[in-house]
Amino acid sequence: MALPPDQPREHPIAALPMADLHVHQEPTPHLDRVLARREGSQPYDWAAWRRRLVAEFPPGPDRLARVGTMRPVPLEVDDDDELFVARIADVLSEHAGAGGSYIEVRCGGDVVLREGFIELFRRAERQVQVDFPALRAEPLAIVMVGSEPPPELAAKVDGCVRLAGEGLAGVDLMCFPYRSEADWTIAHRLAERFAEAGLGITAHAGELSTDNIAAATATPGLTRIGHGIHAIEDPALVDLLIARDITLECALSCNVLFGVVPSLAEHPLVRLVDAGVKVTLATDDPVQVGTTIGAEYAAAASLGLARDQLLALTRNAIEAAFTTDRRRAELLAEVDAAAVSTVSAASAAP
Ligand SMILES: [Zn+2]
C-alpha cells in the first residue's frame, strides 16, 4: 500500500523480534572487551583488523582461515570462572542490546569439558536478564571432526552427551576439510549419539561452495545448516533442503567480509527465501565481523525483505531453535504478537 509522501514509513526492523541461532563464543575478543571496560582502556581495534584482513588476504578460504587467529588477550585468562561468566554475559548483552530476544552461543575448544560450564552459562544469562528480562539464551557445543586426535574428539563427544541432561542444547558439527568434500562417516555416527541424547544438531557446510551440503543433510537428527548458502547454485540441493525441512543460518555481513559472496547485493538470501528454503539471520562472529543482530536484519531489509518477511525469518529461527518447549511457545507468542501489530499498523494506514 502506497503511503502519502509526508507520512513517515515505519522502519522495517523497528520493534521486530530478532533471534540469532549462529553466534560463536569468540573467547578472547570478549575477554578483551570485558578487561578493557574494567581498566577504562580501549579494547582491541577490530575495525583496523578487518581493514588489514581485506587488504592482505584474498576473498574466500584464505580470509576465512583468519577467523579466531587474532587473540587480543592470552586464552589462559579464560581459566578464571568469573571472567568466563563476564565474557559470556558480554556476548548475550550485545545481542539483547541490539534488540535480540533469543540467542544460541556455540562454544568450541575445551569449553564443553569445563567444570560447571552449563551453570556458568546460566549465571551469565541471569546476569544479563537483570537489564534485559526478555533475553533467552542456550549453549551449544562445537564438535570438529577430522581436525583433532581421536582421544580428544572422543572426550568432547562424551562431554556433550553428559551435558545433554544438564542443559546443553545442541551440537554444531564441523567436518574437515571444510573447503572441499569431506568424509562424513564419523560425523554421521556421532550425530546418532547426539540425537539419541536429545541434543539439537546443526553443521557448518556450504559456506565456500556446494561441497558438503548434501552430506550435511544426510546427518542423522540434523535440522539446520550453518551457512549452506551455496546450495542456491544447485537446484537439486535446494530441493533437498526443502524436502528435509532444513533451516539455513545465514550470516550476511560475515559472508561479505570473508568474501564467500562477491557483495551484499549478490548474497543469495532473497533467492533462497523465494525458492522456499527456510532461512534465519545470524551474526556468526559478531566482534570480528563488526556486526549485531540488528545490523543483520537491517541488511536483510536493504536487500528488499519487507517487515512480514523479516518476521518470518524470526519465526523460522524460533521453530528451529534448540530450546525447551516452554521457551519456544513463549518466543512464538512474541512473534505472533508482533505480526498482529504489523497487520493492525497496516490496516490503520489511510
Ligand atoms: Zn560459524
Short mmCIF file of C-alpha atoms and ligand atoms in Angstrom, two decimals:
data_model
loop_
_atom_site.label_atom_id
_atom_site.label_comp_id
_atom_site.label_asym_id
_atom_site.label_seq_id
_atom_site.Cartn_x
_atom_site.Cartn_y
_atom_site.Cartn_z
CA MET A 1 0.00 0.00 0.00
CA ALA A 2 1.49 3.37 -1.01
CA LEU A 3 1.69 5.87 1.84
CA PRO A 4 1.37 9.61 1.28
CA PRO A 5 4.88 11.11 0.94
CA ASP A 6 4.57 13.11 4.19
CA GLN A 7 3.70 10.03 6.24
CA PRO A 8 6.80 8.52 7.87
CA ARG A 9 7.09 4.86 6.94
CA GLU A 10 7.83 2.61 9.90
CA HIS A 11 11.35 1.22 9.71
CA PRO A 12 11.07 -2.45 8.74
CA ILE A 13 13.04 -3.65 11.76
CA ALA A 14 11.53 -1.32 14.39
CA ALA A 15 10.48 -3.41 17.42
CA LEU A 16 10.87 -6.62 15.42
CA PRO A 17 11.55 -9.76 17.49
CA MET A 18 15.00 -10.98 16.45
CA ALA A 19 16.78 -14.26 17.06
CA ASP A 20 20.32 -15.42 16.33
CA LEU A 21 20.99 -19.16 16.11
CA HIS A 22 24.59 -18.90 14.96
CA VAL A 23 26.96 -16.99 17.23
CA HIS A 24 30.44 -18.20 18.09
CA GLN A 25 31.66 -17.53 21.62
CA GLU A 26 34.76 -15.56 20.45
CA PRO A 27 36.51 -16.07 23.81
CA THR A 28 39.47 -13.69 23.71
CA PRO A 29 37.72 -10.84 21.81
CA HIS A 30 35.07 -10.75 24.56
CA LEU A 31 37.59 -11.17 27.40
CA ASP A 32 39.49 -8.23 25.92
CA ARG A 33 36.33 -6.11 25.91
CA VAL A 34 35.49 -7.10 29.49
CA LEU A 35 39.01 -6.28 30.73
CA ALA A 36 39.19 -3.02 28.77
CA ARG A 37 35.89 -1.87 30.30
CA ARG A 38 37.19 -2.63 33.80
CA GLU A 39 40.50 -0.89 33.19
CA GLY A 40 38.96 2.06 31.38
CA SER A 41 41.19 1.31 28.38
CA GLN A 42 40.42 0.88 24.70
CA PRO A 43 39.61 -2.65 23.53
CA TYR A 44 41.40 -4.16 20.54
CA ASP A 45 40.66 -2.29 17.30
CA TRP A 46 38.69 -4.82 15.22
CA ALA A 47 37.86 -2.28 12.52
CA ALA A 48 41.60 -1.95 11.81
CA TRP A 49 41.92 -5.75 11.86
CA ARG A 50 39.15 -6.01 9.24
CA ARG A 51 40.83 -3.41 7.05
CA ARG A 52 44.10 -5.39 7.13
CA LEU A 53 42.22 -8.65 6.54
CA VAL A 54 40.61 -7.30 3.39
CA ALA A 55 43.85 -5.66 2.17
CA GLU A 56 46.14 -8.63 2.82
CA PHE A 57 44.09 -11.76 2.15
CA PRO A 58 42.15 -12.74 -0.97
CA PRO A 59 38.40 -13.32 -0.51
CA GLY A 60 37.32 -16.87 0.32
CA PRO A 61 39.16 -19.63 2.18
CA ASP A 62 42.35 -17.65 2.88
CA ARG A 63 40.42 -14.84 4.51
CA LEU A 64 38.10 -17.24 6.35
CA ALA A 65 41.14 -19.06 7.75
CA ARG A 66 41.99 -15.90 9.73
CA VAL A 67 38.91 -16.23 11.96
CA GLY A 68 40.00 -16.76 15.55
CA THR A 69 43.70 -16.24 14.83
CA MET A 70 43.89 -12.82 16.48
CA ARG A 71 43.84 -13.20 20.25
CA PRO A 72 43.94 -9.81 21.95
CA VAL A 73 44.49 -11.48 25.36
CA PRO A 74 46.01 -14.89 26.17
CA LEU A 75 43.45 -17.70 26.34
CA GLU A 76 44.71 -18.57 29.85
CA VAL A 77 42.74 -15.55 31.12
CA ASP A 78 39.67 -17.65 30.42
CA ASP A 79 40.57 -20.05 33.25
CA ASP A 80 39.01 -17.63 35.71
CA ASP A 81 35.34 -18.58 36.18
CA GLU A 82 34.25 -15.05 36.99
CA LEU A 83 35.81 -13.77 33.75
CA PHE A 84 34.24 -16.66 31.85
CA VAL A 85 30.80 -15.60 33.11
CA ALA A 86 31.59 -11.98 32.26
CA ARG A 87 32.65 -12.77 28.70
CA ILE A 88 29.56 -14.94 28.04
CA ALA A 89 27.43 -12.13 29.52
CA ASP A 90 29.17 -9.77 27.07
CA VAL A 91 28.01 -11.94 24.14
CA LEU A 92 24.45 -12.04 25.47
CA SER A 93 24.17 -8.36 26.37
CA GLU A 94 25.50 -7.35 22.95
CA HIS A 95 22.69 -9.40 21.40
CA ALA A 96 20.00 -8.11 23.75
CA GLY A 97 21.24 -4.52 23.45
CA ALA A 98 20.84 -4.77 19.67
CA GLY A 99 17.20 -5.82 20.12
CA GLY A 100 17.60 -9.61 20.06
CA SER A 101 15.49 -11.80 22.33
CA TYR A 102 16.89 -15.27 21.62
CA ILE A 103 20.48 -16.37 21.09
CA GLU A 104 22.35 -19.64 20.83
CA VAL A 105 26.05 -19.41 21.62
CA ARG A 106 28.23 -22.13 20.15
CA CYS A 107 31.31 -22.97 22.17
CA GLY A 108 34.35 -24.71 20.73
CA GLY A 109 37.69 -25.58 22.28
CA ASP A 110 37.55 -27.36 25.62
CA VAL A 111 34.59 -25.43 26.97
CA VAL A 112 32.37 -28.50 26.96
CA LEU A 113 34.86 -30.14 29.34
CA ARG A 114 35.00 -27.16 31.67
CA GLU A 115 33.84 -27.83 35.22
CA GLY A 116 30.39 -26.29 35.72
CA PHE A 117 30.12 -24.98 32.14
CA ILE A 118 26.32 -25.00 31.96
CA GLU A 119 25.87 -23.43 35.40
CA LEU A 120 28.37 -20.67 34.49
CA PHE A 121 26.48 -20.06 31.23
CA ARG A 122 23.18 -19.81 33.13
CA ARG A 123 24.76 -17.42 35.61
CA ALA A 124 25.74 -15.16 32.69
CA GLU A 125 22.22 -15.42 31.28
CA ARG A 126 20.62 -14.46 34.62
CA GLN A 127 23.04 -11.53 34.94
CA VAL A 128 22.01 -10.15 31.54
CA GLN A 129 18.32 -10.76 32.25
CA VAL A 130 18.51 -8.15 35.02
CA ASP A 131 18.76 -5.46 32.34
CA PHE A 132 17.09 -7.44 29.53
CA PRO A 133 14.36 -9.64 31.05
CA ALA A 134 13.17 -10.82 27.62
CA LEU A 135 16.51 -12.37 26.73
CA ARG A 136 16.73 -16.14 26.46
CA ALA A 137 19.96 -17.95 25.62
CA GLU A 138 21.03 -21.54 25.03
CA PRO A 139 24.54 -23.05 24.91
CA LEU A 140 25.75 -25.23 22.01
CA ALA A 141 28.99 -27.15 21.64
CA ILE A 142 31.13 -27.27 18.51
CA VAL A 143 32.47 -30.71 17.63
CA MET A 144 35.18 -30.76 14.97
CA VAL A 145 35.63 -33.98 13.05
CA GLY A 146 38.88 -34.62 11.23
CA SER A 147 40.90 -31.86 12.87
CA GLU A 148 41.91 -33.28 16.23
CA PRO A 149 43.27 -36.58 17.58
CA PRO A 150 40.62 -39.28 18.17
CA PRO A 151 41.04 -39.38 22.00
CA GLU A 152 40.36 -35.63 22.29
CA LEU A 153 37.40 -35.88 19.95
CA ALA A 154 36.02 -38.80 21.98
CA ALA A 155 36.37 -36.84 25.24
CA LYS A 156 34.40 -33.91 23.80
CA VAL A 157 31.72 -36.18 22.37
CA ASP A 158 31.31 -37.83 25.79
CA GLY A 159 31.22 -34.37 27.36
CA CYS A 160 28.38 -33.28 25.05
CA VAL A 161 26.33 -36.39 25.79
CA ARG A 162 26.91 -35.94 29.52
CA LEU A 163 25.80 -32.29 29.40
CA ALA A 164 22.69 -33.06 27.34
CA GLY A 165 20.73 -33.69 30.54
CA GLU A 166 22.11 -30.56 32.20
CA GLY A 167 21.04 -28.05 29.59
CA LEU A 168 23.43 -28.25 26.66
CA ALA A 169 21.00 -27.51 23.84
CA GLY A 170 22.78 -28.81 20.78
CA VAL A 171 25.88 -29.61 18.83
CA ASP A 172 27.42 -27.89 15.81
CA LEU A 173 29.38 -30.37 13.69
CA MET A 174 32.30 -29.14 11.61
CA CYS A 175 33.84 -31.66 9.23
CA PHE A 176 37.32 -31.18 7.80
CA PRO A 177 38.43 -30.48 5.13
CA TYR A 178 35.89 -27.64 5.33
CA ARG A 179 36.72 -26.08 1.96
CA SER A 180 36.25 -29.28 -0.06
CA GLU A 181 34.24 -32.51 0.16
CA ALA A 182 34.91 -34.28 3.47
CA ASP A 183 34.18 -37.80 4.67
CA TRP A 184 31.12 -37.51 6.94
CA THR A 185 31.07 -41.15 8.09
CA ILE A 186 32.30 -40.37 11.61
CA ALA A 187 30.14 -37.23 11.89
CA HIS A 188 27.03 -39.23 11.00
CA ARG A 189 27.88 -41.86 13.61
CA LEU A 190 28.43 -39.20 16.29
CA ALA A 191 25.22 -37.45 15.31
CA GLU A 192 23.26 -40.63 16.08
CA ARG A 193 24.61 -40.50 19.64
CA PHE A 194 23.84 -36.79 19.97
CA ALA A 195 20.32 -37.19 18.63
CA GLU A 196 19.70 -40.12 20.98
CA ALA A 197 20.81 -37.90 23.88
CA GLY A 198 18.21 -35.31 22.82
CA LEU A 199 20.67 -32.73 21.50
CA GLY A 200 19.77 -30.49 18.57
CA ILE A 201 22.12 -30.87 15.61
CA THR A 202 23.40 -28.31 13.17
CA ALA A 203 26.52 -28.35 10.99
CA HIS A 204 28.79 -25.89 9.25
CA ALA A 205 28.66 -26.58 5.49
CA GLY A 206 28.27 -24.87 2.16
CA GLU A 207 29.89 -21.59 3.20
CA LEU A 208 32.55 -21.60 0.46
CA SER A 209 30.97 -23.84 -2.19
CA THR A 210 28.31 -26.51 -2.67
CA ASP A 211 30.71 -29.08 -1.16
CA ASN A 212 29.44 -30.91 1.94
CA ILE A 213 25.84 -29.65 1.77
CA ALA A 214 24.39 -32.98 0.60
CA ALA A 215 26.46 -34.88 3.20
CA ALA A 216 25.32 -32.48 5.91
CA THR A 217 21.64 -33.00 5.02
CA ALA A 218 22.17 -36.76 5.44
CA THR A 219 23.34 -36.29 9.07
CA PRO A 220 21.02 -38.13 11.49
CA GLY A 221 18.95 -35.68 13.55
CA LEU A 222 20.24 -32.60 11.70
CA THR A 223 17.63 -29.86 11.27
CA ARG A 224 19.83 -26.83 10.46
CA ILE A 225 22.94 -25.92 8.49
CA GLY A 226 25.31 -23.07 9.29
CA HIS A 227 25.56 -21.09 6.03
CA GLY A 228 24.71 -23.62 3.26
CA ILE A 229 24.15 -20.59 1.04
CA HIS A 230 25.91 -22.04 -2.00
CA ALA A 231 23.04 -24.52 -2.30
CA ILE A 232 21.42 -21.86 -4.46
CA GLU A 233 23.82 -22.89 -7.26
CA ASP A 234 22.34 -26.39 -7.48
CA PRO A 235 18.55 -26.85 -7.78
CA ALA A 236 18.89 -30.43 -6.52
CA LEU A 237 20.41 -29.14 -3.26
CA VAL A 238 17.64 -26.56 -2.91
CA ASP A 239 15.08 -29.34 -3.34
CA LEU A 240 16.95 -31.45 -0.79
CA LEU A 241 16.91 -28.66 1.83
CA ILE A 242 13.18 -28.16 1.30
CA ALA A 243 12.39 -31.90 1.30
CA ARG A 244 14.31 -32.41 4.58
CA ASP A 245 12.86 -29.23 6.11
CA ILE A 246 16.35 -27.90 6.93
CA THR A 247 16.80 -24.30 8.07
CA LEU A 248 19.84 -22.32 6.91
CA GLU A 249 21.58 -19.98 9.36
CA CYS A 250 22.57 -17.07 7.08
CA ALA A 251 25.24 -14.59 8.12
CA LEU A 252 25.17 -11.74 5.61
CA SER A 253 27.94 -9.45 6.92
CA CYS A 254 30.18 -12.39 7.76
CA ASN A 255 29.80 -13.81 4.24
CA VAL A 256 30.59 -10.42 2.70
CA LEU A 257 33.63 -9.72 4.92
CA PHE A 258 35.24 -13.09 4.26
CA GLY A 259 34.38 -12.86 0.58
CA VAL A 260 32.41 -16.10 0.23
CA VAL A 261 29.92 -14.00 -1.77
CA PRO A 262 31.04 -11.13 -4.03
CA SER A 263 28.91 -8.47 -2.29
CA LEU A 264 25.84 -7.97 -0.10
CA ALA A 265 23.75 -7.22 -3.20
CA GLU A 266 24.75 -10.57 -4.68
CA HIS A 267 24.08 -12.57 -1.50
CA PRO A 268 21.63 -15.40 -2.27
CA LEU A 269 19.46 -14.76 0.84
CA VAL A 270 16.47 -13.44 -1.08
CA ARG A 271 16.76 -16.13 -3.78
CA LEU A 272 16.79 -18.80 -1.07
CA VAL A 273 13.70 -17.27 0.55
CA ASP A 274 11.95 -17.05 -2.83
CA ALA A 275 12.87 -20.67 -3.59
CA GLY A 276 11.12 -21.74 -0.38
CA VAL A 277 14.16 -22.61 1.72
CA LYS A 278 13.78 -21.83 5.43
CA VAL A 279 16.32 -19.20 6.38
CA THR A 280 17.31 -17.30 9.54
CA LEU A 281 19.73 -14.41 10.12
CA ALA A 282 22.92 -14.69 12.15
CA THR A 283 25.97 -12.70 13.19
CA ASP A 284 28.39 -15.69 13.30
CA ASP A 285 31.46 -13.90 14.78
CA PRO A 286 29.98 -10.52 15.70
CA VAL A 287 33.07 -8.92 17.27
CA GLN A 288 35.44 -9.92 14.47
CA VAL A 289 32.87 -9.21 11.74
CA GLY A 290 31.77 -5.96 13.43
CA THR A 291 28.05 -6.60 13.35
CA THR A 292 24.97 -7.09 15.55
CA ILE A 293 21.75 -8.98 15.00
CA GLY A 294 20.01 -5.62 14.47
CA ALA A 295 22.51 -4.77 11.72
CA GLU A 296 21.85 -8.16 10.07
CA TYR A 297 18.07 -7.56 10.00
CA ALA A 298 18.73 -4.08 8.60
CA ALA A 299 20.99 -5.61 5.92
CA ALA A 300 18.24 -8.10 5.00
CA ALA A 301 15.76 -5.21 4.81
CA SER A 302 18.17 -3.39 2.49
CA LEU A 303 18.02 -6.42 0.18
CA GLY A 304 14.29 -5.86 -0.16
CA LEU A 305 12.76 -8.08 2.51
CA ALA A 306 9.62 -6.48 3.95
CA ARG A 307 8.74 -6.46 7.64
CA ASP A 308 6.50 -9.54 7.41
CA GLN A 309 9.27 -11.43 5.60
CA LEU A 310 11.78 -10.44 8.30
CA LEU A 311 9.31 -11.58 10.92
CA ALA A 312 9.06 -14.91 9.06
CA LEU A 313 12.85 -15.27 9.43
CA THR A 314 12.49 -14.86 13.20
CA ARG A 315 9.67 -17.40 13.18
CA ASN A 316 11.92 -19.82 11.26
CA ALA A 317 14.61 -19.29 13.91
CA ILE A 318 12.28 -19.95 16.84
CA GLU A 319 10.78 -23.02 15.20
CA ALA A 320 14.29 -24.38 14.53
CA ALA A 321 15.73 -23.29 17.90
CA PHE A 322 17.34 -25.86 20.19
CA THR A 323 15.36 -24.76 23.22
CA THR A 324 12.69 -26.05 25.56
CA ASP A 325 9.04 -26.37 24.52
CA ARG A 326 8.10 -23.71 27.07
CA ARG A 327 10.60 -21.16 25.76
CA ARG A 328 9.67 -21.92 22.16
CA ALA A 329 5.98 -21.33 22.92
CA GLU A 330 6.78 -18.00 24.65
CA LEU A 331 9.00 -16.83 21.81
CA LEU A 332 6.47 -17.84 19.16
CA ALA A 333 3.78 -15.91 21.05
CA GLU A 334 6.02 -12.83 20.87
CA VAL A 335 6.42 -13.30 17.10
CA ASP A 336 2.63 -13.69 16.76
CA ALA A 337 2.07 -10.51 18.78
CA ALA A 338 4.50 -8.60 16.53
CA ALA A 339 2.69 -9.97 13.46
CA VAL A 340 -0.65 -8.72 14.82
CA SER A 341 0.81 -5.26 15.46
CA THR A 342 2.18 -5.23 11.89
CA VAL A 343 -1.25 -6.07 10.48
CA SER A 344 -3.05 -3.51 12.65
CA ALA A 345 -0.48 -0.80 11.76
CA ALA A 346 -1.02 -1.58 8.08
CA SER A 347 -4.82 -1.52 8.35
CA ALA A 348 -4.68 1.77 10.30
CA ALA A 349 -2.83 3.40 7.40
CA PRO A 350 -5.08 5.52 5.12
ZN ZN B 1 30.09 -20.10 12.04
#
